[in-house]
PDB file of C-alpha atoms in Angstrom:
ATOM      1  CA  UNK V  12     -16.261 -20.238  -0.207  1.00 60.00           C
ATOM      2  CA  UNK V  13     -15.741 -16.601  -1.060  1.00 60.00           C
ATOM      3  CA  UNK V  14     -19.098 -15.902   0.785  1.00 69.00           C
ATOM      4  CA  UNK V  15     -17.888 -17.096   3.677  1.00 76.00           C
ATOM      5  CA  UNK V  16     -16.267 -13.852   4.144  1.00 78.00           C
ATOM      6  CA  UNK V  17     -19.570 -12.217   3.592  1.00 86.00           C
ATOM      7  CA  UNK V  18     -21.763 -14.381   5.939  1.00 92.00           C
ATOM      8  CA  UNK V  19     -19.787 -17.221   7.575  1.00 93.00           C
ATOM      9  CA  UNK V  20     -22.928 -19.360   8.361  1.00 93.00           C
ATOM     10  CA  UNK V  21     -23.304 -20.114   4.408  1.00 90.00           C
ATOM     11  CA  UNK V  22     -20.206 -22.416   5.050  1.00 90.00           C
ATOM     12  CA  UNK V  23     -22.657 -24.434   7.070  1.00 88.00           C
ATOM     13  CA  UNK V  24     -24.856 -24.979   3.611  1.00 87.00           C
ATOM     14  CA  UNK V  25     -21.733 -27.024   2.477  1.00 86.00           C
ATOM     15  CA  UNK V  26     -22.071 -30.940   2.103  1.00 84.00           C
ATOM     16  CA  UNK V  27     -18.615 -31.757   0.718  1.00 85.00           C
ATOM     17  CA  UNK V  28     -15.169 -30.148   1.028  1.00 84.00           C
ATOM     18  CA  UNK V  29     -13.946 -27.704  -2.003  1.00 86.00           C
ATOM     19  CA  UNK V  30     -10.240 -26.263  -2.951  1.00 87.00           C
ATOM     20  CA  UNK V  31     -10.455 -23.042  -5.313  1.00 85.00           C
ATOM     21  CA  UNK V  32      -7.417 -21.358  -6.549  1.00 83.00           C
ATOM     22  CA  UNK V  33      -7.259 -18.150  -8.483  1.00 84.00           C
ATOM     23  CA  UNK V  34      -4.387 -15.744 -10.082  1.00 78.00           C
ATOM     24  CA  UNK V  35      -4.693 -11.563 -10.775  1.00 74.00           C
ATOM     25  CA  UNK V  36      -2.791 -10.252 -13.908  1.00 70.00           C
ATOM     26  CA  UNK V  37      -2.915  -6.526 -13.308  1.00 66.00           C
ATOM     27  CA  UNK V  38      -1.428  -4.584 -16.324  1.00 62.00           C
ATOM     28  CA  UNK V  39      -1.755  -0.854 -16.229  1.00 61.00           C
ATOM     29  CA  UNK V  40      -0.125   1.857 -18.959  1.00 59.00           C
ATOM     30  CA  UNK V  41      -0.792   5.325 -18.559  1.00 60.00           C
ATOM     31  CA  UNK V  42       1.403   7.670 -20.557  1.00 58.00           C
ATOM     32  CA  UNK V  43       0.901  12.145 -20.798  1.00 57.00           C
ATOM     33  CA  UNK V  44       2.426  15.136 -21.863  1.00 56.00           C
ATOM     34  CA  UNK V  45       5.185  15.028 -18.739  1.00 58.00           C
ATOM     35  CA  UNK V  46       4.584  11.477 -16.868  1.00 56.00           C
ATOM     36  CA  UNK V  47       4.259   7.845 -17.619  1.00 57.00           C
ATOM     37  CA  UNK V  48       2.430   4.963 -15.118  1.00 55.00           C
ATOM     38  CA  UNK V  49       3.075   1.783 -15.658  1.00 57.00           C
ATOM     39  CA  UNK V  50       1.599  -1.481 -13.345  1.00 56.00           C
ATOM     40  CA  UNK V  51       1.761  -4.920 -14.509  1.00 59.00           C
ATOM     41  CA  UNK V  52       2.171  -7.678 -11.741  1.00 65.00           C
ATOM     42  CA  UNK V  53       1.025 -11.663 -11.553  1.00 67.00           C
ATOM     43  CA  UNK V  54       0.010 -12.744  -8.225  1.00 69.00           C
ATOM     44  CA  UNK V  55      -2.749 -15.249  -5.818  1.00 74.00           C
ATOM     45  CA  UNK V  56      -6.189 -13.197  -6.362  1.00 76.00           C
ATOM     46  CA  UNK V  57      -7.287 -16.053  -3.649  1.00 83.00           C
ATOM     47  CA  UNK V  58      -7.314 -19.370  -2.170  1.00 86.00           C
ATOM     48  CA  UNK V  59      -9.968 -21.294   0.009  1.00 88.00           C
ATOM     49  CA  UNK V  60     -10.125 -24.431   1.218  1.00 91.00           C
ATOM     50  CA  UNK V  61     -13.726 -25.914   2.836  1.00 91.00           C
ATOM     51  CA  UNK V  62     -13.302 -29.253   4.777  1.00 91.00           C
ATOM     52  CA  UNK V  63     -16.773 -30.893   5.510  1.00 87.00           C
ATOM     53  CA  UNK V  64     -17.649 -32.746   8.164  1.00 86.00           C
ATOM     54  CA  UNK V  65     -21.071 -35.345   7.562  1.00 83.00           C
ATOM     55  CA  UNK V  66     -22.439 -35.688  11.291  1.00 76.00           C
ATOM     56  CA  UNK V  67     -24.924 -37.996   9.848  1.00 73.00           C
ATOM     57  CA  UNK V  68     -27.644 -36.734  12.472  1.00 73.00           C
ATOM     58  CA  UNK V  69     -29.977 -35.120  10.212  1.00 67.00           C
ATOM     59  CA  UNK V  70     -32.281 -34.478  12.860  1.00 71.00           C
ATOM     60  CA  UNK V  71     -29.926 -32.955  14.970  1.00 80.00           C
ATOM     61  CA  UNK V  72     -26.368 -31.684  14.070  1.00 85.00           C
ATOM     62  CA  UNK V  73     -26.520 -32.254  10.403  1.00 86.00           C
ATOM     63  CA  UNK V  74     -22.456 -30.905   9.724  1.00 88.00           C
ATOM     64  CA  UNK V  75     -19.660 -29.077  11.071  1.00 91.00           C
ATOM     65  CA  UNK V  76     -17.583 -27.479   8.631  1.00 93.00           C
ATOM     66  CA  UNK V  77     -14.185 -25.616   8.618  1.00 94.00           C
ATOM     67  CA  UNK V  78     -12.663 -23.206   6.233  1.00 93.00           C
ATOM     68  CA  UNK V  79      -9.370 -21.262   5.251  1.00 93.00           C
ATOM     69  CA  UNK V  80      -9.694 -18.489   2.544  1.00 91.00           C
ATOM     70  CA  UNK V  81      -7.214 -16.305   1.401  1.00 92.00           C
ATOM     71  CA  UNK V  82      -7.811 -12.899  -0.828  1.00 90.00           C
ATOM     72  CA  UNK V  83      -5.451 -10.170  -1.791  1.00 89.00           C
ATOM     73  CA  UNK V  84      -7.559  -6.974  -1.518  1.00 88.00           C
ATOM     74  CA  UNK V  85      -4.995  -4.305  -3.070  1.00 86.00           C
ATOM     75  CA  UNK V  86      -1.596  -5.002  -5.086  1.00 86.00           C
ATOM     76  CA  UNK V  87       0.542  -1.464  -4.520  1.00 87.00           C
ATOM     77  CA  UNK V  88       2.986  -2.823  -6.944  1.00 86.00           C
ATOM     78  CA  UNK V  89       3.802   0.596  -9.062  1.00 85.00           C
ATOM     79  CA  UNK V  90       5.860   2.815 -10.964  1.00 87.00           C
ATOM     80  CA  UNK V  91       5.836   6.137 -12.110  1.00 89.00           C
ATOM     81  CA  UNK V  92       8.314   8.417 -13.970  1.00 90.00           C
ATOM     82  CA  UNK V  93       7.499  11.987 -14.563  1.00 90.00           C
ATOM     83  CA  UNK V  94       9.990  14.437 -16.686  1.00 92.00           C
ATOM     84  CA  UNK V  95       9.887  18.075 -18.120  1.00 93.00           C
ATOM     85  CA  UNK V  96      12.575  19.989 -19.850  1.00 94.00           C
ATOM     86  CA  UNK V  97      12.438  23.377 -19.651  1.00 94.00           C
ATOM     87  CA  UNK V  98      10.099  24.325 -16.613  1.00 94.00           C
ATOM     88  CA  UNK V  99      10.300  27.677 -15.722  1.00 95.00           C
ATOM     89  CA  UNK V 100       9.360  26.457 -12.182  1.00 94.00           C
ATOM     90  CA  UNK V 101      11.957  24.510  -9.785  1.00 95.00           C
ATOM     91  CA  UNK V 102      11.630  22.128  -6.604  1.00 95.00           C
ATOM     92  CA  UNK V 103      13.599  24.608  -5.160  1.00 94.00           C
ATOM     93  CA  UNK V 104      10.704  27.733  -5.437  1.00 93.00           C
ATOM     94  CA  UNK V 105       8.080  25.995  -3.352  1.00 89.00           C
ATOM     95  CA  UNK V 106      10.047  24.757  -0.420  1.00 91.00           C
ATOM     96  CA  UNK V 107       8.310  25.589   3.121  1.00 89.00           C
ATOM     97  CA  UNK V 108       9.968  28.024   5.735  1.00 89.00           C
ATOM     98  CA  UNK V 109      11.489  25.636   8.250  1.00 85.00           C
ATOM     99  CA  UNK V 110      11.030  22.468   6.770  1.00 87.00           C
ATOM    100  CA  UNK V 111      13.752  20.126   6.791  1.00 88.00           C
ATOM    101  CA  UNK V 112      14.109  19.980   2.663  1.00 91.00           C
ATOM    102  CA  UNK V 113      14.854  23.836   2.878  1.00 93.00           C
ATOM    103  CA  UNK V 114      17.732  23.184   5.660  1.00 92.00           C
ATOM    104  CA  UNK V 115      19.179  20.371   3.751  1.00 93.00           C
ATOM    105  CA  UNK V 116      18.672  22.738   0.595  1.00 95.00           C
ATOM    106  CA  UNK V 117      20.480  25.352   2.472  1.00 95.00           C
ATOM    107  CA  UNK V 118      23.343  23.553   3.603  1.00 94.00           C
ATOM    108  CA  UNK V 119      24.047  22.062  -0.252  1.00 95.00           C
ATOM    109  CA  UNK V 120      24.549  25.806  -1.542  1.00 95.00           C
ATOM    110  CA  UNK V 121      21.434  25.683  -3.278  1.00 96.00           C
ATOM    111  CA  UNK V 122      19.795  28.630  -1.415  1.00 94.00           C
ATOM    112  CA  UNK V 123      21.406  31.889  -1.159  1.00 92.00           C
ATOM    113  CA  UNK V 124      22.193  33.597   2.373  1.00 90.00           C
ATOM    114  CA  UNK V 125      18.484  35.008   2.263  1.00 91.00           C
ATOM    115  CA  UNK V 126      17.323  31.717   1.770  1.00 93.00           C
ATOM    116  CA  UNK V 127      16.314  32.209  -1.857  1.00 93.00           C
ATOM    117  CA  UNK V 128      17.190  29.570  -4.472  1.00 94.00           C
ATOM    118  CA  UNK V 129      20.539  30.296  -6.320  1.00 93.00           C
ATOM    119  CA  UNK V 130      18.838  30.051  -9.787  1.00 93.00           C
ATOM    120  CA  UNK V 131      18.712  33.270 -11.690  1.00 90.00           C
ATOM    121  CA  UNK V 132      15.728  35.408 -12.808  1.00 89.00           C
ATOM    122  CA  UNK V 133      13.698  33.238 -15.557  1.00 90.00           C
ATOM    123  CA  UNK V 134      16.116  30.305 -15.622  1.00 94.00           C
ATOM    124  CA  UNK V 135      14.872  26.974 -16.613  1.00 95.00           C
ATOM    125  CA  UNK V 136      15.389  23.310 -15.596  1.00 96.00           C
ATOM    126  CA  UNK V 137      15.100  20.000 -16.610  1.00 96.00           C
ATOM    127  CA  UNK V 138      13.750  17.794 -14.154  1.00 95.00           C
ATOM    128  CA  UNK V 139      13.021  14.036 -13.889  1.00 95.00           C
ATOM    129  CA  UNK V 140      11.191  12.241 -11.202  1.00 94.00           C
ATOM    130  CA  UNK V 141      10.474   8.340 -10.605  1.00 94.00           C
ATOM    131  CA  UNK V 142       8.011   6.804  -8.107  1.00 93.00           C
ATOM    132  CA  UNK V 143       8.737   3.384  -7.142  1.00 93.00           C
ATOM    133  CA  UNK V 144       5.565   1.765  -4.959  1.00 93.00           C
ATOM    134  CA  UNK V 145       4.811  -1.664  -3.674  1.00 92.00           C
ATOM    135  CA  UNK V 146       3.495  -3.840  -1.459  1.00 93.00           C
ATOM    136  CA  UNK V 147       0.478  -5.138  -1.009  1.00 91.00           C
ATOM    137  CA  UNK V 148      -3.081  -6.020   1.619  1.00 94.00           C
ATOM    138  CA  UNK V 149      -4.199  -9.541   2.371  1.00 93.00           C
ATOM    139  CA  UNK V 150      -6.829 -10.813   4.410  1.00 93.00           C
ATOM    140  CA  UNK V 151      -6.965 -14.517   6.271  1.00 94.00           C
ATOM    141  CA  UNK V 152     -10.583 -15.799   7.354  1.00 93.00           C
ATOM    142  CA  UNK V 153     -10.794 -19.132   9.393  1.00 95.00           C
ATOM    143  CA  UNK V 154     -14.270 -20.408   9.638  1.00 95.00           C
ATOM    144  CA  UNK V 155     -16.675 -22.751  11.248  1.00 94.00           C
ATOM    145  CA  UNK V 156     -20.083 -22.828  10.934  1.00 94.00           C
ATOM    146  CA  UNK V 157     -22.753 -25.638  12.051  1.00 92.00           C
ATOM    147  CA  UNK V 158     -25.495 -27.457  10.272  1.00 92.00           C
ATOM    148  CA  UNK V 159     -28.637 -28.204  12.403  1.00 91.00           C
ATOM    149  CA  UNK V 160     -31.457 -30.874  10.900  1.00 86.00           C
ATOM    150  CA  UNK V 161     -30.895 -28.839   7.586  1.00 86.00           C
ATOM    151  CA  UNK V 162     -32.931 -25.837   8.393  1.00 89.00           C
ATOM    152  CA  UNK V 163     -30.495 -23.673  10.716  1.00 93.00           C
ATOM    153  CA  UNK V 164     -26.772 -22.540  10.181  1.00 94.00           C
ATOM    154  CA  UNK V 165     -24.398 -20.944  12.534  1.00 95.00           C
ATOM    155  CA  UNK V 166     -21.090 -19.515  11.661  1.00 95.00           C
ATOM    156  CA  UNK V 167     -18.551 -17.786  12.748  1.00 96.00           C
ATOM    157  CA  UNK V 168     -15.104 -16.289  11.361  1.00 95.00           C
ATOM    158  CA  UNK V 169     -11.504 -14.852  12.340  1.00 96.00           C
ATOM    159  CA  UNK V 170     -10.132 -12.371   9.947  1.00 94.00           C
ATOM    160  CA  UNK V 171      -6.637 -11.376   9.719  1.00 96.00           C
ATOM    161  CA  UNK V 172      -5.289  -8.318   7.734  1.00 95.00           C
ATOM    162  CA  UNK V 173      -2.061  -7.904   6.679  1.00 96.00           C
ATOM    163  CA  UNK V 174      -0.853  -4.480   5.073  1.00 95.00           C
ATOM    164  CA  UNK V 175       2.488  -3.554   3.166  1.00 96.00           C
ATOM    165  CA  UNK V 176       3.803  -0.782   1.757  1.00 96.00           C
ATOM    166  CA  UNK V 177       6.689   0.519   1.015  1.00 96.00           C
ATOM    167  CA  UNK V 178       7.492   4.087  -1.368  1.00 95.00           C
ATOM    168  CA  UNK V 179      10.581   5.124  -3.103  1.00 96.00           C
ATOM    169  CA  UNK V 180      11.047   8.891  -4.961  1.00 95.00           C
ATOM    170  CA  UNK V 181      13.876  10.067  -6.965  1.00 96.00           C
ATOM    171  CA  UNK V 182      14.029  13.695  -8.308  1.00 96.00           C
ATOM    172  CA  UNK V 183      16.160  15.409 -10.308  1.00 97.00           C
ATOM    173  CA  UNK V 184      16.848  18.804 -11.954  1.00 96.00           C
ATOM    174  CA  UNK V 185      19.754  20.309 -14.536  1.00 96.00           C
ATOM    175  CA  UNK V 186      19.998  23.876 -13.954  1.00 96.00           C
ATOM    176  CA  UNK V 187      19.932  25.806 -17.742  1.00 94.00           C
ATOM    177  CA  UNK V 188      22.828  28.191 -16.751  1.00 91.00           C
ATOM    178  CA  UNK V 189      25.038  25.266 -15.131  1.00 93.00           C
ATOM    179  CA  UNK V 190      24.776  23.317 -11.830  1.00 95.00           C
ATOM    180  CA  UNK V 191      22.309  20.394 -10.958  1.00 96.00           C
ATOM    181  CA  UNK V 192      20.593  18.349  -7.997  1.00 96.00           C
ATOM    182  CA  UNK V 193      18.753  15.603  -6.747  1.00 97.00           C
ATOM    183  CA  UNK V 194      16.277  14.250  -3.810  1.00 96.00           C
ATOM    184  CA  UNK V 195      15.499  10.981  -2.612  1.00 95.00           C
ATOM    185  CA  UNK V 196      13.555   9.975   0.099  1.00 93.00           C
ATOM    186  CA  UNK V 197      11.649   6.823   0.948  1.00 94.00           C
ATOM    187  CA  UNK V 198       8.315   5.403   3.221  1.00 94.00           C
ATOM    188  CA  UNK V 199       6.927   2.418   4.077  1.00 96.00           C
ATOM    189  CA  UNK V 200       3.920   1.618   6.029  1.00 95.00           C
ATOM    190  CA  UNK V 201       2.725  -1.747   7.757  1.00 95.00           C
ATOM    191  CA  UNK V 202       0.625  -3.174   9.838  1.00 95.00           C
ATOM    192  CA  UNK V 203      -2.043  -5.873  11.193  1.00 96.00           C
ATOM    193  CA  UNK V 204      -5.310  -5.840  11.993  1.00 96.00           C
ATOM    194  CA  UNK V 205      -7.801  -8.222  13.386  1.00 97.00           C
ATOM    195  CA  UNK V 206     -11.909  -8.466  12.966  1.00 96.00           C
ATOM    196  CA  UNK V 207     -14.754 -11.092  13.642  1.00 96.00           C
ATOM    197  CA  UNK V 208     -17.670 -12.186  12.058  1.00 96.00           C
ATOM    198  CA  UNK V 209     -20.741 -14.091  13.408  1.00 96.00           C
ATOM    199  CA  UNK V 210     -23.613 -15.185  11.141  1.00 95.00           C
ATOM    200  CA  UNK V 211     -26.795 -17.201  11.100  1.00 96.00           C
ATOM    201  CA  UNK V 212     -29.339 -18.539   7.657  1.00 95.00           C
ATOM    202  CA  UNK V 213     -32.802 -20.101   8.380  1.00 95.00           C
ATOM    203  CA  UNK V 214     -34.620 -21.882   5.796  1.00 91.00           C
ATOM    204  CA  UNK V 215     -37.862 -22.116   6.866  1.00 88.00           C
ATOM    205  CA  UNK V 216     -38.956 -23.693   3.633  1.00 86.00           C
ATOM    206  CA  UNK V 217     -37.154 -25.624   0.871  1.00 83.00           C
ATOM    207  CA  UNK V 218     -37.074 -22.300  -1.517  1.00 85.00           C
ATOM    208  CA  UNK V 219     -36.356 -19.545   1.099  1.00 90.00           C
ATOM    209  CA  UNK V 220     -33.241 -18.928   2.966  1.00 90.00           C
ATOM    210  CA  UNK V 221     -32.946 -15.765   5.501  1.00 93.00           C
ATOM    211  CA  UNK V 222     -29.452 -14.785   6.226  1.00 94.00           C
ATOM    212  CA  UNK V 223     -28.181 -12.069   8.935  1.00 95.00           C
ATOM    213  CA  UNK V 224     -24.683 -11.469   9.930  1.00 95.00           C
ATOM    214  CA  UNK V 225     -22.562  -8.984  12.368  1.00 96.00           C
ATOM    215  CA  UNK V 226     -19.157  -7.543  10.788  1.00 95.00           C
ATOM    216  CA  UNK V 227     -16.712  -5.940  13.733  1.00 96.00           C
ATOM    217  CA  UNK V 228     -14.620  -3.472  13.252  1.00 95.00           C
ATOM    218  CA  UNK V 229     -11.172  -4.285  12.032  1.00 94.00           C
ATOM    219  CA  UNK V 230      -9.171  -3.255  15.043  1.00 95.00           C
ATOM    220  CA  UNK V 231      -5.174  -2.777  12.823  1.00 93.00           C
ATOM    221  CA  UNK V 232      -1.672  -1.821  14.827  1.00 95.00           C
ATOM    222  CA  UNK V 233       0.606   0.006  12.096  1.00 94.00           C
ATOM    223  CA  UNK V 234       4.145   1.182  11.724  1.00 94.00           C
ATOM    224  CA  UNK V 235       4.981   4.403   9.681  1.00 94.00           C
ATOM    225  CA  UNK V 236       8.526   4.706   8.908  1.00 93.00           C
ATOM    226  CA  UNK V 237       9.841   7.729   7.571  1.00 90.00           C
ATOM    227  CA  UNK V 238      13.811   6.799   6.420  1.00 88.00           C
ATOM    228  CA  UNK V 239      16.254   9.880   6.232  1.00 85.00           C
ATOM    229  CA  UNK V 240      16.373  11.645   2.743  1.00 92.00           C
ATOM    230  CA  UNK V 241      19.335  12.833   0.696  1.00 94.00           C
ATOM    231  CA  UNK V 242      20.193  15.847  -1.670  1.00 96.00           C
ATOM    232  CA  UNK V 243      22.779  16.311  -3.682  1.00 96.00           C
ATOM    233  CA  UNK V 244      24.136  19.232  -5.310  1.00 96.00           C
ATOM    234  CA  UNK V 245      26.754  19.332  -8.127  1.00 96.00           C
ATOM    235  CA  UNK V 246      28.932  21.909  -9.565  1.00 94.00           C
ATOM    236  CA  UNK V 247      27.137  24.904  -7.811  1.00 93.00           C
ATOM    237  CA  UNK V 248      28.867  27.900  -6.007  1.00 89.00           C
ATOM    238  CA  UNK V 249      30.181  27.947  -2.608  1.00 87.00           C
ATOM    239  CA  UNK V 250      30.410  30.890   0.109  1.00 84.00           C
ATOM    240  CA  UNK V 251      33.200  31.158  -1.274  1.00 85.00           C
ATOM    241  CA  UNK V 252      32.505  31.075  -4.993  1.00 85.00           C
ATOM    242  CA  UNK V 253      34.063  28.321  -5.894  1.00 90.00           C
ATOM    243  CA  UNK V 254      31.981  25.148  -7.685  1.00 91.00           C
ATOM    244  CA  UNK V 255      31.727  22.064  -5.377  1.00 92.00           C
ATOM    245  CA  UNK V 256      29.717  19.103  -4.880  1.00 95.00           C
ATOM    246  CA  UNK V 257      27.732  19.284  -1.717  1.00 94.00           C
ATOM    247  CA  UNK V 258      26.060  15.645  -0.146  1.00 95.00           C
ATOM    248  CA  UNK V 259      23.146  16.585   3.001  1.00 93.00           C
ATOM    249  CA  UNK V 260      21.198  13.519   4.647  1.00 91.00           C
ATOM    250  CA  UNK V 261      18.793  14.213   7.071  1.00 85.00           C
ATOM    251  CA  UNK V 262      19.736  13.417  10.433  1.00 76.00           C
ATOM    252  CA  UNK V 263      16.200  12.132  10.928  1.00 73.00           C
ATOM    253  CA  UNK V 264      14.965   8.322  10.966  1.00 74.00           C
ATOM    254  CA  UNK V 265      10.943   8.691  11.967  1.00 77.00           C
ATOM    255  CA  UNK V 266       9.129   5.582  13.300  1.00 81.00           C
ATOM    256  CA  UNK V 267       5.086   6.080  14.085  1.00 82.00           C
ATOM    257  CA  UNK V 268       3.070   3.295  16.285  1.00 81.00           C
ATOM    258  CA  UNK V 269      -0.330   3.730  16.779  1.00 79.00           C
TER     259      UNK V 269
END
């Protein structure tokens, strides 16, 4: 039945019902110098169900068959951990004039009055970051398609995408000469989308079957939602000189439709 999704007419070809059930083990370990992947998830790979319908006319309208099929298209189940000790380069030296990281930055005493990060000339820092991603895309096809005196099939299909996902990041750094902070922030993304398919097969002859079919465009409504970050400073100097622990959250929650 997975060509069904493919051409929907070749359901019509069917002369009895079928039920097909399969499972995905995904396992992925990737390790380097400074980061680590890891991906290992059991879930449906797909389902599909064909009910047949013998019209006994096989002059006429031969059969009328249905189908359900399920297939998972992408698993965004995920993570990744990244560390370095020692980098002579901070989170803090490649933030962007205005951007809401460098206010937040600001405001937890990690950048000086001139905006520049508190860390001294050539100071190192160890820094860890993890990557948590999941989620996951679907698709739903319902089917019919129509047998006529063996030689013709017509079929059409509904498909319905689902997509999920969601993202999680953690970063930290230790400051060589004292002091420390950390980021978090998190993303998630879904949405639905909706196609058709329309398909025909002749056989004009017992060992020849011609097969066209139309795919539309999948037309998909998503939400973005961008949830407020966090940084955290500890034991780093106030205005006043004084070591404190600072907490910043954005005041931000952004939601996208489109």
């Amino acid at each position: 039945a997975t060509a069904v999704s493919i051409n929907p007419a070749g359901l019509g070809i069917y002369r009895s019902g079928e039920l097909s059930y399969t499972l995905n083990l995904a396992n992925t370990d990737v390790e380097s110098a400074y980061s680590r992947a890891d991906k290992s998830k059991l879930s449906t790979g797909s389902f599909n169900y064909v009910f047949s319908s013998d019209r006994k006319s096989p002059e006429d309208l031969a059969y009328i068959n249905f189908a359900v099929s399920y297939n998972r298209l992408a698993n965004h189940f995920k993570n990744t951990s990244l560390k370095r000790d020692g980098s002579p380069v901070s989170i803090l030296d490649n933030l962007n004039p205005g951007d809401p990281m460098e206010t937040m930055a600001y405001e937890a005493y990690l950048l000086d009055v001139n905006y520049n990060p508190i860390l001294e000339l050539g100071e190192r820092v160890d820094y860890r970051q993890r990557l948590v991603e999941t989620g996951r895309n679907d698709v739903w096809d319902f089917s019919m398609a129509f047998n006529y005196a063996y030689w013709l099939s017509l079929g059409v299909s509904a498909g319905v995408q689902s997509l999920d996902y969601s993202m999680s990041s953690f970063y930290e750094e230790s400051f060589e000469k004292g002091g420390a902070m950390d980021y978090s922030n998190e993303f998630s993304s879904t949405g639905i989308g909706y196609n058709l398919k329309v398909g025909a097969i002749v056989r004009p002859f017992p060992s020849l079957r011609l097969g066209v079919a139309y795919h539309s465009p999948t037309v998909y409504s998503m939400t973005d939602i961008v949830a407020p970050s966090e940084m955290n400073s500890y034991e780093v100097l106030n205005d006043e000189g004084f070591p404190v622990n600072k907490s910043i959250r954005d005041k931000n929650n952004y939601a996208y439709y489109y």
